[in-house]
Every structure is written in C-alpha cells, then in structure tokens.
Short mmCIF file of C-alpha atoms in Angstrom, two decimals:
data_model
loop_
_atom_site.label_atom_id
_atom_site.label_comp_id
_atom_site.label_asym_id
_atom_site.label_seq_id
_atom_site.Cartn_x
_atom_site.Cartn_y
_atom_site.Cartn_z
CA MET A 11 26.65 -95.57 24.26
CA VAL A 12 28.33 -94.04 21.22
CA ALA A 13 25.68 -95.26 18.74
CA ALA A 14 23.12 -93.79 20.86
CA LYS A 15 24.83 -90.29 20.70
CA LEU A 16 24.98 -90.52 16.99
CA SER A 17 21.20 -91.30 16.85
CA TYR A 18 20.37 -88.44 19.01
CA GLU A 19 22.56 -86.03 16.88
CA GLU A 20 21.03 -87.28 13.61
CA SER A 21 17.25 -87.42 14.95
CA ARG A 22 18.31 -83.58 16.04
CA ARG A 23 19.73 -82.80 12.81
CA GLN A 24 16.50 -83.85 11.34
CA ARG A 25 14.24 -81.62 13.25
CA MET A 26 16.42 -78.74 12.30
CA GLU A 27 15.97 -79.43 8.57
CA GLU A 28 12.00 -79.97 9.27
CA ASN A 29 11.60 -76.91 11.08
CA LYS A 30 13.64 -74.76 8.85
CA LYS A 31 11.64 -76.34 5.75
CA ARG A 32 8.33 -75.18 7.78
CA MET A 33 9.84 -71.80 7.98
CA GLU A 34 10.70 -71.18 4.43
CA ALA A 35 7.23 -72.53 3.61
CA LEU A 36 5.42 -69.82 5.86
CA ASN A 37 8.02 -67.12 4.84
CA LEU A 38 9.21 -66.63 8.42
CA PRO A 39 12.78 -65.91 7.41
CA GLN A 40 11.71 -62.69 5.37
CA LEU A 41 9.53 -61.79 7.66
CA ALA A 42 11.96 -61.88 10.58
CA GLN A 43 14.42 -60.12 8.20
CA ALA A 44 12.19 -57.10 7.82
CA LEU A 45 11.15 -56.78 11.58
CA LYS A 46 14.99 -56.50 12.67
CA ALA A 47 15.67 -53.58 10.10
CA PRO A 48 12.38 -51.86 9.59
CA SER A 49 12.58 -48.81 6.79
CA PHE A 50 10.93 -45.69 7.67
CA PRO A 51 10.44 -43.11 5.17
CA LYS A 52 12.81 -40.25 4.95
CA PRO A 53 11.04 -37.03 6.62
CA THR A 54 10.34 -34.11 3.65
CA PRO A 55 12.51 -31.36 4.38
CA MET A 56 9.88 -28.45 5.64
CA LYS A 57 10.34 -25.47 3.35
CA ARG A 58 10.84 -22.30 5.04
CA ALA A 59 8.61 -19.13 4.10
CA LYS A 60 10.01 -16.07 2.92
CA PRO A 61 9.02 -13.44 4.85
CA GLN A 62 6.60 -10.90 3.54
CA THR A 63 7.73 -7.54 2.56
CA VAL A 64 5.26 -4.65 2.74
CA GLU A 65 5.60 -1.81 0.84
CA LYS A 66 4.94 1.33 2.17
CA GLN A 67 3.71 4.10 0.54
CA MET A 68 3.02 7.52 1.43
CA VAL A 69 -0.95 8.81 0.74
CA VAL A 70 -1.98 12.30 0.40
CA VAL A 71 -5.08 13.11 2.75
CA ARG A 72 -7.82 14.37 0.85
CA ARG A 73 -9.21 17.50 2.26
CA SER A 74 -12.30 19.53 1.66
CA SER A 75 -11.61 22.30 -1.07
CA ARG A 76 -13.31 24.56 1.62
CA VAL A 77 -10.38 24.03 3.84
CA ALA A 78 -7.29 22.88 1.48
CA ASN A 79 -5.74 26.37 1.63
CA LEU A 80 -6.01 26.65 5.62
CA PRO A 81 -3.36 25.33 7.90
CA THR A 82 -3.39 21.60 9.18
CA PRO A 83 -4.95 21.60 12.41
CA VAL A 84 -2.58 20.04 15.69
CA TYR A 85 -4.54 18.16 18.07
CA LYS A 86 -2.99 17.84 21.81
CA GLU A 87 -4.28 16.85 24.92
CA ILE A 88 -5.44 19.90 27.32
CA ALA A 89 -6.33 19.60 30.89
CA VAL A 90 -10.07 20.74 31.77
CA ASP A 91 -11.21 21.03 35.24
CA PRO A 92 -14.53 19.55 35.28
CA LEU A 93 -15.85 22.05 37.76
CA ARG A 94 -15.34 24.93 35.43
CA MET A 95 -17.26 22.87 32.61
CA PRO A 96 -20.35 24.43 31.60
CA ARG A 97 -23.23 22.69 32.76
CA ARG A 98 -25.37 21.19 29.86
CA HIS A 99 -29.05 22.09 29.97
CA SER A 100 -32.18 20.31 28.70
CA THR A 101 -33.71 21.65 25.51
CA SER A 102 -36.68 19.64 25.91
CA LYS A 103 -39.64 21.80 26.00
CA HIS A 104 -42.41 21.16 28.51
CA ARG A 105 -45.75 21.87 27.93
CA ASP A 106 -47.26 24.90 29.51
CA PHE A 107 -51.00 24.18 30.72
CA SER A 108 -51.00 27.34 32.65
CA ASN A 109 -53.18 29.38 29.96
CA ARG A 110 -55.88 26.13 29.79
CA VAL A 111 -59.38 27.78 29.51
CA TYR A 112 -62.03 25.56 31.54
CA ALA A 113 -65.86 25.67 30.51
CA SER A 114 -68.30 26.67 33.15
CA ASP A 115 -70.97 24.10 33.77
CA GLU A 116 -73.86 25.99 32.01
CA ALA A 117 -71.82 26.86 29.07
CA ARG A 118 -70.64 22.90 28.83
CA ALA A 119 -74.51 22.08 29.22
CA GLU A 120 -75.63 24.66 26.95
CA ALA A 121 -73.12 23.09 24.23
CA THR A 122 -74.31 19.63 24.90
CA GLU A 123 -77.67 20.11 24.30
CA ARG A 124 -77.51 22.03 21.15
CA ALA A 125 -75.26 19.16 19.81
CA GLY A 126 -77.94 16.63 20.71
CA GLU A 127 -80.71 18.94 18.82
CA LEU A 128 -77.90 18.77 15.77
CA GLU A 129 -78.00 14.84 16.05
CA SER A 130 -81.73 14.49 16.49
CA GLY A 131 -81.80 16.34 12.79
CA LEU A 132 -79.45 13.84 11.37
CA GLY A 133 -82.05 11.37 11.35
CA SER A 134 -81.44 7.46 11.97
CA ASP A 135 -79.86 6.30 8.77
CA HIS A 136 -76.28 6.44 10.33
CA PRO A 137 -75.15 5.57 13.94
CA THR A 138 -74.34 8.92 16.16
CA PHE A 139 -73.18 10.03 19.51
CA VAL A 140 -72.48 13.27 21.19
CA LYS A 141 -69.04 13.63 22.61
CA PRO A 142 -68.24 16.73 25.08
CA MET A 143 -64.87 17.62 25.11
CA LEU A 144 -62.80 17.57 28.12
CA GLN A 145 -58.98 19.06 28.88
CA SER A 146 -57.58 15.42 28.43
CA HIS A 147 -59.07 15.31 25.05
CA VAL A 148 -57.75 18.63 23.70
CA THR A 149 -54.76 19.07 25.35
CA GLY A 150 -51.97 17.18 27.07
CA GLY A 151 -52.55 13.77 26.26
CA PHE A 152 -54.89 14.11 23.51
CA TRP A 153 -56.82 10.90 24.06
CA LEU A 154 -60.38 10.44 22.82
CA GLY A 155 -62.59 7.58 24.58
CA LEU A 156 -65.71 6.63 22.51
CA PRO A 157 -68.57 5.39 24.27
CA ILE A 158 -68.50 1.48 24.78
CA HIS A 159 -71.73 0.34 23.58
CA PHE A 160 -71.35 2.30 20.51
CA CYS A 161 -67.93 0.89 19.76
CA ASN A 162 -69.13 -2.54 20.71
CA LYS A 163 -72.00 -2.34 18.16
CA ASN A 164 -70.46 -0.52 15.16
CA LEU A 165 -66.71 -0.31 15.27
CA PRO A 166 -63.96 -3.18 14.82
CA LYS A 167 -62.71 -5.48 17.13
CA ARG A 168 -59.38 -4.94 16.38
CA ASP A 169 -57.10 -1.97 15.96
CA GLU A 170 -57.80 -0.01 12.62
CA SER A 171 -57.34 3.40 10.86
CA VAL A 172 -60.52 5.49 11.24
CA ILE A 173 -61.00 8.44 9.19
CA LEU A 174 -62.71 11.90 10.46
CA VAL A 175 -63.98 13.92 8.02
CA ASP A 176 -64.93 17.38 9.04
CA GLU A 177 -67.65 19.74 7.99
CA ASP A 178 -65.31 21.09 5.23
CA GLY A 179 -64.78 17.92 3.88
CA ASP A 180 -61.13 17.43 4.90
CA GLU A 181 -60.21 14.29 6.28
CA TYR A 182 -57.89 13.48 8.96
CA GLN A 183 -56.78 9.74 9.77
CA THR A 184 -56.44 8.61 12.92
CA VAL A 185 -55.88 5.34 15.06
CA TYR A 186 -58.69 3.46 16.69
CA LEU A 187 -57.59 0.92 19.69
CA ALA A 188 -60.04 -1.49 19.80
CA ASN A 189 -58.98 -2.63 23.45
CA LYS A 190 -59.14 0.75 24.56
CA ARG A 191 -62.05 1.61 22.89
CA GLY A 192 -60.69 5.28 21.75
CA LEU A 193 -59.31 7.31 19.25
CA SER A 194 -55.05 7.95 19.73
CA GLY A 195 -52.78 8.64 16.61
CA GLY A 196 -54.10 11.05 14.74
CA TRP A 197 -56.89 12.53 16.79
CA ARG A 198 -54.01 15.32 18.33
CA GLY A 199 -53.58 16.80 14.61
CA PHE A 200 -57.72 16.94 13.96
CA ALA A 201 -58.13 18.65 17.66
CA ILE A 202 -55.32 21.27 17.14
CA ALA A 203 -56.38 21.85 13.57
CA HIS A 204 -59.92 22.71 14.80
CA GLU A 205 -58.88 24.36 17.82
CA LEU A 206 -60.95 22.37 19.86
CA VAL A 207 -61.14 23.55 23.40
CA ASP A 208 -63.04 22.34 26.73
CA GLY A 209 -66.41 22.33 26.79
CA ASP A 210 -66.91 21.85 22.88
CA ALA A 211 -69.64 19.20 21.83
CA LEU A 212 -68.74 17.02 18.79
CA VAL A 213 -71.42 15.12 16.84
CA PHE A 214 -69.93 11.79 15.30
CA GLN A 215 -71.97 10.31 12.82
CA LEU A 216 -70.59 6.73 11.20
CA ILE A 217 -71.43 7.23 7.41
CA ARG A 218 -69.16 4.55 6.16
CA PRO A 219 -67.43 1.79 8.23
CA LYS A 220 -64.24 3.34 9.94
CA THR A 221 -65.42 6.61 8.84
CA PHE A 222 -67.06 9.57 10.99
CA LYS A 223 -68.39 12.46 9.85
CA VAL A 224 -67.99 15.30 12.65
CA TYR A 225 -69.94 18.32 13.57
CA ILE A 226 -68.47 20.68 15.91
CA ILE A 227 -70.84 22.81 18.72
CA ARG A 228 -68.46 25.61 19.77
CA VAL A 229 -69.00 26.63 23.85
CA GLU A 230 -69.18 30.19 24.59
CA ARG A 231 -66.15 31.48 25.95
CA THR A 232 -66.39 33.87 28.55
#
C-alpha cells in the first residue's frame, strides 16, 4: 500500500513537471504575470489656460466738423400718445383724367380718312397701316395694340426693341410684345412728346426690320 502511494506521488510530480515545462514553452507564466498587474499610462496633467485680459481703451467718437462745436445730444425715451400722433398722408399722385378731350365721331372719321390718303401716297415698297388713337393709347395705360395680321406677317415672333422715327427724324425706342402684339415700354414717351390726343390718326410705315416711320394726322379739335 505504501508502494502504491509512492508511485502515485511520483506520477503526480512528473505530470506537474511536464505541465510546467509546457507552460514555459508557451510563455504562459509571463502572460499570467502581465495580466495580474496591468500597467496603465499615467494621465497627462491638463494645463490650465490663463484667463485672457481684455484691455479697455477710451476711443474718441468722430463727429462731423459741422456739428463738432455743438453740445452732445442726449437721447431719452419720451411717452407719446398714439392718438395725438400726426397721420401720414400718401404722397402718390393720382392721375387726373377729368380733363380728357374726346374727339367727335365726325372728327375721328375725317382724321382717319386723311391718314388713309397719306398711306396711299407712300406706295407699296414698305408695309403700312393706319392706327386711329383712343384714350387708352394716349392717356392712362399708354398701351398701343397693333393690327394682328400685320404683326403676324411683318414683326418678330418674340419680344424685341422697335424704333419709331417721327417726321423730324427723331428716334424713339419702344418694346414690342410679341404675344400681345403691341407696343408697351417707350410708347408713352412717344405719345407725350408728340402730344397725341384721342382722335389723332397715325400712319406706320415699316421702313426697316423693327423700325417704323410714323406720320401723324391731327384731329380737328372743337
């Protein structure tokens, strides 16, 4: 029985020796030691930022030489009664149409007839048309619609600048709106410069692409 016990102890010692050799071969003792006492890097102490100092300086405010010698103004709140505040009145001027002069049917027809005679004398080298003036052409909106058939045949298919040349050779630039077939911007200046009124008849002669020669037949005013 004692011999059996000794053989057990001997075999146990041999196994421990073998295990130790295996652990040393695998470098396990050093790994176990490293796990037991891990080393962490010491935190770097934070540097305290120095508070910034703002240097205050007195600055002299520039004043205009015109008011440099005047006392410094003092601003303070003043209670204002809203019921006593002055009302603002609109400064926009409304156009007064009370002095419009309307041509009679006879005078309008007579001016249009004379314009037709002038048109006939211009020949057929350049396209022409006659346009009697209405109030909407010479006052208010200042919009001049042109004959549709003439526009479709002779004028651009898109918005363009059109020049009007009067009988003195002075040129006026206007804007032709193709979709609406009429003159908008610039026509007002032409109408005012030539003092056009209701009943006047104009002869338009297309002397060049996008350039009209304009003849004015004045209506007889009563």
